[in-house]
Amino acid sequence: MSNKTHIEKTGAETKSIGFDFQYYFFLWKLLTLNKGESVGLEVKDDVHTELENDINIFYQVKHSVQKNKQGDIKNMTASDIDLWKTLYNWAKVISDENDNRKEVKSQLEFVHKSHFVMWSNKNHSSKNQIIDNIEKLKNKTISIDNFIKNIKKFEEKSENDTIKKYINEFLLLDKNVLNNYISKITFELGEDEILQNCKDAIETKLIPKNKVDDVFAKIDSRIREDNFIEIKTGNKIQISFEDFQKKYRKYFNNTRTEKLQILPLTMSLPDKLENQTFIKQLLEINDIKTDDIELIAQFTRFKLKLENNIAKWHTEGEITIEEIDNYRNEAILKWSNKFRALTNKSGFNNDSSLDIVNHLREENLRIDGQELGTELSNGEFYYLSDIPKIGWKKDWEKHKK
């Protein structure tokens, strides 16, 4: 006897997760649609997809929370009610007179353009004689007559009246129709990573890995709301590739075109700030003095903040090495133009060097089309003069090591 309380027995958790499992399967199929395809939820089956050339894939999606002694989800057995209900339902769809499939010919035509998939987190069992017989018939290692005989034997031994009913209805199909129907059945068992499947599908749409969860949350929320509205207004939930692109692509595009997030500097400053090459160059032209500790620290923070953000954006795939090179070359060109203009004049001195520095401090650099602001733009010129690739005096290249 179960030790569960009445409240526990009537709780919605197990029912809810079953609905959620089916919904996320629908969402996964929606995210993997190709042009010309559509997916439906509770229209022709739990979930179905319509491919080009009028091909339909019918999915029965079954979830279980029952576990064995080892803590694993239980296997799908030969007497699993979900198995027989699924086989029965598909058989009734095939022979549905109300859908103009009373005759064998129309049933065969329907099966020819259909595939049937049972998708479940229940695990496969090598002892499941029903799935074993289905696979043997598909592989032509047994005949349709032997298959029917084996199923009838199983029905005779079964003590479950519901299963007996399902089997008898299943076997009412014409032998040729049944044979073709069985050849179109696929079992995908042990599938329990449906959320990850959805996220993987999002990532394949060129969404950076660190943005996948955000896109998933937005699309999940939007589609759930849209589905609720469709059901409330009495409409069926069936979404084509074109509809999906039109209604939901903005969530992908917004992420792809989202501004680069500038992170604050959290690391400590290095020792002996005055030993940095860019600081030495600024000291040489009297832009700063050795006792300007606060200013030296501020300039160092600008440089480190720029370096850290560029490295993060590149590591996370938000900018490419080509974009970094283009941005950096643009900064060097801005320096070069100003440097050449002033060094070509007579009387070039420290004031001229200060003019170059102060001119560049007014520049607002861009990367990937986004303005970086004063701190990072200043930080870039400090970084370039620290490597050094630029300088302020005519003999600045002496700082190269």
Coordinates of C-alpha atoms in Angstrom, one line a residue:
M1 CA 0.0 0.0 0.0
S2 CA 1.2 3.5 -0.8
N3 CA 2.3 5.7 2.1
K4 CA 1.5 8.9 0.2
T5 CA -1.1 11.2 1.7
H6 CA -4.3 12.0 -0.2
I7 CA -2.9 15.5 -1.0
E8 CA 0.3 13.9 -2.4
K9 CA -1.7 11.5 -4.5
T10 CA -3.8 14.2 -6.0
G11 CA -0.9 16.7 -6.4
A12 CA -0.3 18.3 -9.8
E13 CA 3.4 17.8 -9.9
T14 CA 3.6 14.6 -12.0
K15 CA 0.8 15.8 -14.3
S16 CA 2.4 19.2 -14.7
I17 CA 5.8 17.9 -15.6
G18 CA 4.2 15.6 -18.2
F19 CA 2.6 18.7 -19.8
D20 CA 5.8 20.7 -19.5
F21 CA 7.8 17.8 -21.1
Q22 CA 5.5 17.8 -24.0
Y23 CA 5.5 21.6 -24.4
Y24 CA 9.3 21.7 -24.3
F25 CA 9.4 18.9 -26.9
F26 CA 7.2 21.1 -29.1
L27 CA 9.5 24.1 -28.4
W28 CA 12.5 22.0 -29.4
K29 CA 10.9 21.0 -32.7
L30 CA 9.9 24.6 -33.3
L31 CA 13.4 25.8 -32.8
T32 CA 14.7 23.2 -35.3
L33 CA 12.2 23.8 -38.1
N34 CA 13.4 24.2 -41.6
K35 CA 11.9 26.3 -44.4
G36 CA 8.5 25.1 -45.5
E37 CA 7.9 23.1 -42.3
S38 CA 5.5 23.5 -39.4
V39 CA 4.9 22.1 -36.0
G40 CA 1.7 21.6 -34.1
L41 CA 0.9 21.0 -30.4
E42 CA -2.1 18.8 -29.6
V43 CA -3.4 19.1 -33.2
K44 CA -2.8 15.8 -34.9
D45 CA -0.9 14.2 -32.0
D46 CA 0.9 15.2 -28.8
V47 CA 3.2 17.0 -31.2
H48 CA 3.5 16.7 -35.0
T49 CA 5.6 18.2 -37.7
E50 CA 4.6 18.7 -41.3
L51 CA 7.5 18.5 -43.7
E52 CA 7.6 19.5 -47.4
N53 CA 5.9 17.1 -49.8
D54 CA 3.0 16.6 -47.4
I55 CA 5.1 14.3 -45.0
N56 CA 3.8 14.2 -41.4
I57 CA 5.8 13.0 -38.3
F58 CA 3.5 12.1 -35.4
Y59 CA 5.1 12.3 -32.0
Q60 CA 3.8 10.7 -28.8
V61 CA 5.7 12.3 -25.9
K62 CA 5.6 10.4 -22.7
H63 CA 7.2 11.3 -19.4
S64 CA 7.6 9.4 -16.2
V65 CA 8.9 10.2 -12.7
Q66 CA 8.8 6.6 -11.6
K67 CA 12.3 5.3 -10.7
N68 CA 13.8 1.9 -10.0
K69 CA 15.8 0.9 -6.9
Q70 CA 18.9 2.2 -8.5
G71 CA 17.3 5.7 -8.8
D72 CA 17.0 5.5 -12.6
I73 CA 13.8 6.2 -14.5
K74 CA 11.9 2.9 -15.0
N75 CA 12.2 1.0 -18.3
M76 CA 9.4 0.9 -20.8
T77 CA 8.0 -2.6 -20.4
A78 CA 5.9 -4.7 -22.8
S79 CA 2.9 -4.1 -20.5
D80 CA 3.4 -0.3 -20.4
I81 CA 0.0 1.3 -20.8
D82 CA 1.6 4.3 -22.6
L83 CA 3.2 1.9 -25.2
W84 CA -0.1 0.2 -26.0
K85 CA -2.2 3.4 -25.9
T86 CA 0.3 5.0 -28.4
L87 CA 0.2 2.1 -30.8
Y88 CA -3.6 2.0 -30.5
N89 CA -4.0 5.8 -31.1
W90 CA -1.8 5.7 -34.2
A91 CA -3.8 2.7 -35.5
K92 CA -7.1 4.7 -35.0
V93 CA -5.6 7.7 -36.8
I94 CA -4.6 5.5 -39.8
S95 CA -8.1 4.0 -40.1
D96 CA -10.1 7.2 -39.2
E97 CA -13.2 7.1 -41.3
N98 CA -14.0 10.7 -40.4
D99 CA -10.8 11.7 -42.1
N100 CA -11.6 9.8 -45.3
R101 CA -9.5 6.7 -44.5
K102 CA -12.0 3.9 -44.4
E103 CA -10.5 2.1 -47.4
V104 CA -7.2 0.2 -47.3
K105 CA -5.9 2.2 -50.2
S106 CA -6.3 5.5 -48.4
Q107 CA -4.8 4.1 -45.3
L108 CA -1.7 2.9 -47.2
E109 CA -1.4 6.3 -48.8
F110 CA -1.6 7.9 -45.4
V111 CA 1.0 5.6 -43.9
H112 CA 3.3 6.1 -46.9
K113 CA 3.4 9.8 -46.1
S114 CA 3.7 9.4 -42.3
H115 CA 6.3 8.6 -39.6
F116 CA 5.4 7.7 -36.0
V117 CA 7.8 8.4 -33.2
M118 CA 7.5 7.5 -29.5
W119 CA 9.7 9.9 -27.5
S120 CA 10.1 9.3 -23.8
N121 CA 12.4 9.6 -20.8
K122 CA 11.5 5.9 -20.0
N123 CA 14.5 3.7 -20.7
H124 CA 14.7 0.9 -23.2
S125 CA 14.6 -2.6 -21.9
S126 CA 16.1 -5.6 -23.8
K127 CA 13.2 -7.6 -22.3
N128 CA 10.5 -5.6 -24.0
Q129 CA 9.2 -8.3 -26.3
I130 CA 6.8 -5.9 -28.0
I131 CA 9.4 -3.4 -29.1
D132 CA 11.6 -6.4 -29.9
N133 CA 9.0 -7.8 -32.3
I134 CA 8.4 -4.4 -33.9
E135 CA 12.1 -4.1 -34.6
K136 CA 12.3 -7.6 -36.0
L137 CA 9.4 -7.0 -38.3
K138 CA 11.0 -3.7 -39.5
N139 CA 14.3 -5.6 -40.1
K140 CA 12.4 -8.4 -41.9
T141 CA 13.7 -11.1 -39.5
I142 CA 10.1 -12.1 -38.8
S143 CA 7.0 -12.1 -41.1
I144 CA 3.9 -10.1 -40.5
D145 CA 2.0 -13.3 -39.8
N146 CA 4.5 -14.3 -37.1
F147 CA 4.4 -10.7 -35.7
I148 CA 0.6 -10.9 -35.4
K149 CA 0.8 -14.4 -33.8
N150 CA 3.3 -13.1 -31.2
I151 CA 1.1 -10.1 -30.4
K152 CA -1.9 -12.3 -30.0
K153 CA -0.1 -14.6 -27.6
F154 CA 0.9 -11.6 -25.5
E155 CA -2.7 -10.4 -25.5
E156 CA -3.9 -13.8 -24.3
K157 CA -1.5 -13.8 -21.4
S158 CA -2.2 -10.2 -20.4
E159 CA -4.5 -9.6 -17.4
N160 CA -5.0 -5.9 -18.2
D161 CA -8.4 -5.4 -19.9
T162 CA -7.4 -2.0 -21.2
I163 CA -4.3 -3.4 -22.8
K164 CA -6.3 -6.2 -24.3
K165 CA -8.7 -3.7 -25.8
Y166 CA -5.8 -1.6 -27.3
I167 CA -4.2 -4.8 -28.8
N168 CA -7.4 -6.0 -30.4
E169 CA -8.1 -2.5 -32.0
F170 CA -4.4 -2.4 -33.1
L171 CA -4.8 -5.8 -34.8
L172 CA -7.9 -4.8 -36.6
L173 CA -5.8 -3.0 -39.2
D174 CA -5.5 -4.7 -42.6
K175 CA -2.4 -6.9 -42.6
N176 CA -0.7 -4.9 -45.3
V177 CA -1.5 -1.6 -43.6
L178 CA -0.2 -3.0 -40.3
N179 CA 3.0 -4.1 -41.9
N180 CA 3.6 -0.7 -43.5
Y181 CA 2.6 1.1 -40.3
I182 CA 5.1 -0.9 -38.2
S183 CA 7.9 -0.1 -40.6
K184 CA 7.3 3.6 -39.9
I185 CA 7.5 3.4 -36.1
T186 CA 10.6 4.7 -34.2
F187 CA 11.3 4.6 -30.5
E188 CA 13.4 7.3 -29.0
L189 CA 13.8 6.3 -25.3
G190 CA 15.9 7.4 -22.4
E191 CA 15.5 11.1 -23.6
D192 CA 15.5 13.3 -20.5
E193 CA 17.5 16.4 -21.6
I194 CA 14.8 18.2 -23.3
L195 CA 15.7 21.6 -21.9
Q196 CA 19.3 21.2 -23.1
N197 CA 18.0 20.2 -26.5
C198 CA 16.2 23.5 -26.7
K199 CA 19.2 25.5 -25.6
D200 CA 21.5 23.6 -28.1
A201 CA 19.1 24.5 -30.9
I202 CA 19.2 28.1 -29.9
E203 CA 23.0 28.1 -29.8
T204 CA 23.1 26.7 -33.4
K205 CA 21.4 29.9 -34.5
L206 CA 24.7 31.7 -33.9
I207 CA 23.8 32.9 -30.4
P208 CA 26.8 33.2 -28.1
K209 CA 26.9 30.5 -25.4
N210 CA 26.7 33.1 -22.6
K211 CA 23.5 34.5 -24.1
V212 CA 21.6 31.2 -24.7
D213 CA 19.8 31.1 -21.4
D214 CA 18.6 34.7 -21.8
V215 CA 17.2 34.0 -25.3
F216 CA 15.7 30.7 -24.1
A217 CA 13.9 32.5 -21.2
K218 CA 12.5 35.2 -23.5
I219 CA 11.3 32.8 -26.2
D220 CA 9.9 30.3 -23.7
S221 CA 7.9 33.0 -22.0
R222 CA 6.6 34.6 -25.2
I223 CA 5.5 31.3 -26.8
R224 CA 3.8 30.1 -23.6
E225 CA 1.8 33.3 -23.6
D226 CA 1.0 33.1 -27.3
N227 CA -0.1 29.5 -26.9
F228 CA -2.4 30.4 -24.0
I229 CA -4.0 33.2 -26.1
E230 CA -4.4 30.8 -29.1
I231 CA -6.1 28.2 -26.9
K232 CA -8.3 30.7 -25.2
T233 CA -9.6 32.0 -28.5
G234 CA -10.3 28.5 -29.7
N235 CA -7.4 28.3 -32.2
K236 CA -5.1 25.4 -32.8
I237 CA -1.4 25.7 -32.0
Q238 CA 0.4 25.2 -35.3
I239 CA 3.4 27.3 -36.2
S240 CA 5.2 27.4 -39.5
F241 CA 8.8 28.2 -40.1
E242 CA 7.8 31.5 -41.7
D243 CA 5.5 32.4 -38.8
F244 CA 8.2 31.6 -36.3
Q245 CA 10.7 33.8 -38.2
K246 CA 8.3 36.6 -38.4
K247 CA 7.1 36.6 -34.7
Y248 CA 10.2 35.5 -32.8
R249 CA 13.4 36.2 -34.8
K250 CA 13.6 39.6 -33.0
Y251 CA 14.7 37.7 -29.8
F252 CA 17.6 36.2 -31.7
N253 CA 18.4 39.4 -33.6
N254 CA 18.3 41.6 -30.5
T255 CA 20.8 39.3 -28.8
R256 CA 23.1 39.2 -31.8
T257 CA 23.0 43.0 -32.1
E258 CA 23.0 43.7 -28.4
K259 CA 25.4 46.3 -27.2
L260 CA 28.7 45.0 -25.8
Q261 CA 28.4 45.0 -22.0
I262 CA 31.3 47.0 -20.5
L263 CA 32.3 45.5 -17.2
P264 CA 33.8 47.5 -14.4
L265 CA 37.5 46.9 -13.4
T266 CA 37.6 44.5 -10.4
M267 CA 41.3 43.6 -10.3
S268 CA 43.9 45.2 -8.2
L269 CA 46.4 47.6 -9.7
P270 CA 50.0 46.3 -10.3
D271 CA 52.9 47.4 -8.2
K272 CA 55.2 50.2 -9.3
L273 CA 52.8 52.0 -11.6
E274 CA 55.5 54.4 -12.7
N275 CA 57.4 51.6 -14.3
Q276 CA 54.7 51.1 -17.0
T277 CA 55.9 52.2 -20.4
F278 CA 52.9 54.4 -21.1
I279 CA 53.4 56.2 -17.8
K280 CA 57.1 56.8 -18.7
Q281 CA 56.1 58.3 -22.0
L282 CA 53.6 60.6 -20.3
L283 CA 56.2 61.6 -17.7
E284 CA 58.7 62.5 -20.5
I285 CA 56.4 65.1 -22.0
N286 CA 55.3 66.5 -18.6
D287 CA 51.7 65.4 -19.0
I288 CA 52.0 64.0 -15.4
K289 CA 54.5 64.2 -12.6
T290 CA 55.9 61.3 -10.6
D291 CA 53.9 62.4 -7.5
D292 CA 50.6 62.4 -9.4
I293 CA 49.7 59.1 -7.8
E294 CA 46.0 59.4 -8.2
L295 CA 46.2 60.4 -11.8
I296 CA 48.7 57.6 -12.6
A297 CA 46.3 55.1 -10.9
Q298 CA 43.3 56.5 -12.9
F299 CA 45.1 56.2 -16.2
T300 CA 46.2 52.6 -15.3
R301 CA 42.6 51.7 -14.5
F302 CA 41.5 53.0 -17.9
K303 CA 44.1 50.9 -19.7
L304 CA 43.3 47.7 -17.7
K305 CA 39.6 48.2 -18.0
L306 CA 40.0 48.4 -21.8
E307 CA 42.3 45.3 -21.9
N308 CA 40.0 43.2 -19.8
N309 CA 36.8 44.1 -21.7
I310 CA 38.4 43.5 -25.1
A311 CA 39.7 40.1 -23.9
K312 CA 36.3 39.1 -22.4
W313 CA 34.4 40.1 -25.6
H314 CA 36.8 38.1 -27.7
T315 CA 36.8 35.0 -25.4
E316 CA 33.0 35.0 -25.4
G317 CA 32.7 35.3 -29.1
E318 CA 31.1 38.8 -29.1
I319 CA 33.8 40.3 -31.3
T320 CA 36.2 38.6 -33.7
I321 CA 40.0 39.0 -33.9
E322 CA 39.4 40.8 -37.3
E323 CA 37.1 43.4 -35.5
I324 CA 39.8 43.9 -32.9
D325 CA 42.5 44.4 -35.5
N326 CA 40.3 46.8 -37.5
Y327 CA 39.5 48.8 -34.4
R328 CA 43.1 48.9 -33.2
N329 CA 44.4 49.9 -36.6
E330 CA 41.8 52.7 -36.7
A331 CA 43.1 54.0 -33.4
I332 CA 46.7 53.8 -34.6
L333 CA 45.7 55.7 -37.8
K334 CA 44.1 58.5 -35.7
W335 CA 47.4 58.8 -33.7
S336 CA 49.5 58.6 -36.9
N337 CA 47.6 61.4 -38.7
K338 CA 47.9 63.8 -35.7
F339 CA 51.5 62.7 -35.0
R340 CA 52.7 63.3 -38.6
A341 CA 50.9 66.6 -38.9
L342 CA 52.7 68.0 -35.9
T343 CA 56.1 66.4 -36.3
N344 CA 56.3 67.7 -39.9
K345 CA 56.2 71.2 -38.5
S346 CA 59.2 73.0 -37.2
G347 CA 59.7 73.5 -33.5
F348 CA 58.2 70.2 -32.4
N349 CA 58.5 70.1 -28.6
N350 CA 56.8 68.8 -25.5
D351 CA 53.8 71.1 -26.0
S352 CA 53.4 69.5 -29.5
S353 CA 53.4 66.1 -27.8
L354 CA 50.8 67.2 -25.3
D355 CA 48.7 68.4 -28.2
I356 CA 48.7 64.9 -29.6
V357 CA 47.8 63.3 -26.3
N358 CA 45.0 65.8 -25.5
H359 CA 43.7 65.5 -29.1
L360 CA 43.4 61.7 -28.8
R361 CA 41.8 62.0 -25.3
E362 CA 38.9 63.6 -27.1
E363 CA 38.4 60.7 -29.5
N364 CA 35.5 58.3 -29.0
L365 CA 36.6 55.0 -30.5
R366 CA 34.2 52.4 -31.9
I367 CA 34.4 48.6 -32.0
D368 CA 31.7 46.5 -33.8
G369 CA 29.9 49.8 -34.5
Q370 CA 29.6 50.6 -30.8
E371 CA 31.1 53.7 -29.2
L372 CA 33.4 52.8 -26.3
G373 CA 33.2 56.1 -24.4
T374 CA 36.0 58.2 -22.9
E375 CA 37.4 55.8 -20.4
L376 CA 37.9 52.9 -22.7
S377 CA 39.0 55.1 -25.6
N378 CA 41.6 56.8 -23.5
G379 CA 42.5 53.3 -22.2
E380 CA 43.2 52.1 -25.8
F381 CA 45.7 54.9 -26.5
Y382 CA 47.4 54.2 -23.1
Y383 CA 47.5 50.5 -24.0
L384 CA 49.0 51.2 -27.5
S385 CA 51.6 53.5 -26.0
D386 CA 52.4 50.8 -23.4
I387 CA 53.1 48.0 -25.9
P388 CA 54.4 50.4 -27.4
K389 CA 52.9 50.9 -30.9
I390 CA 52.5 54.7 -30.6
G391 CA 54.3 57.5 -28.7
W392 CA 54.4 61.2 -28.1
K393 CA 58.0 62.3 -28.9
K394 CA 59.9 61.9 -32.1
D395 CA 62.1 59.3 -30.5
W396 CA 59.3 57.3 -28.8
E397 CA 60.4 54.1 -30.5
K398 CA 63.3 53.9 -28.0
H399 CA 60.8 52.5 -25.6
K400 CA 60.4 49.3 -27.7
K401 CA 62.2 46.4 -26.1

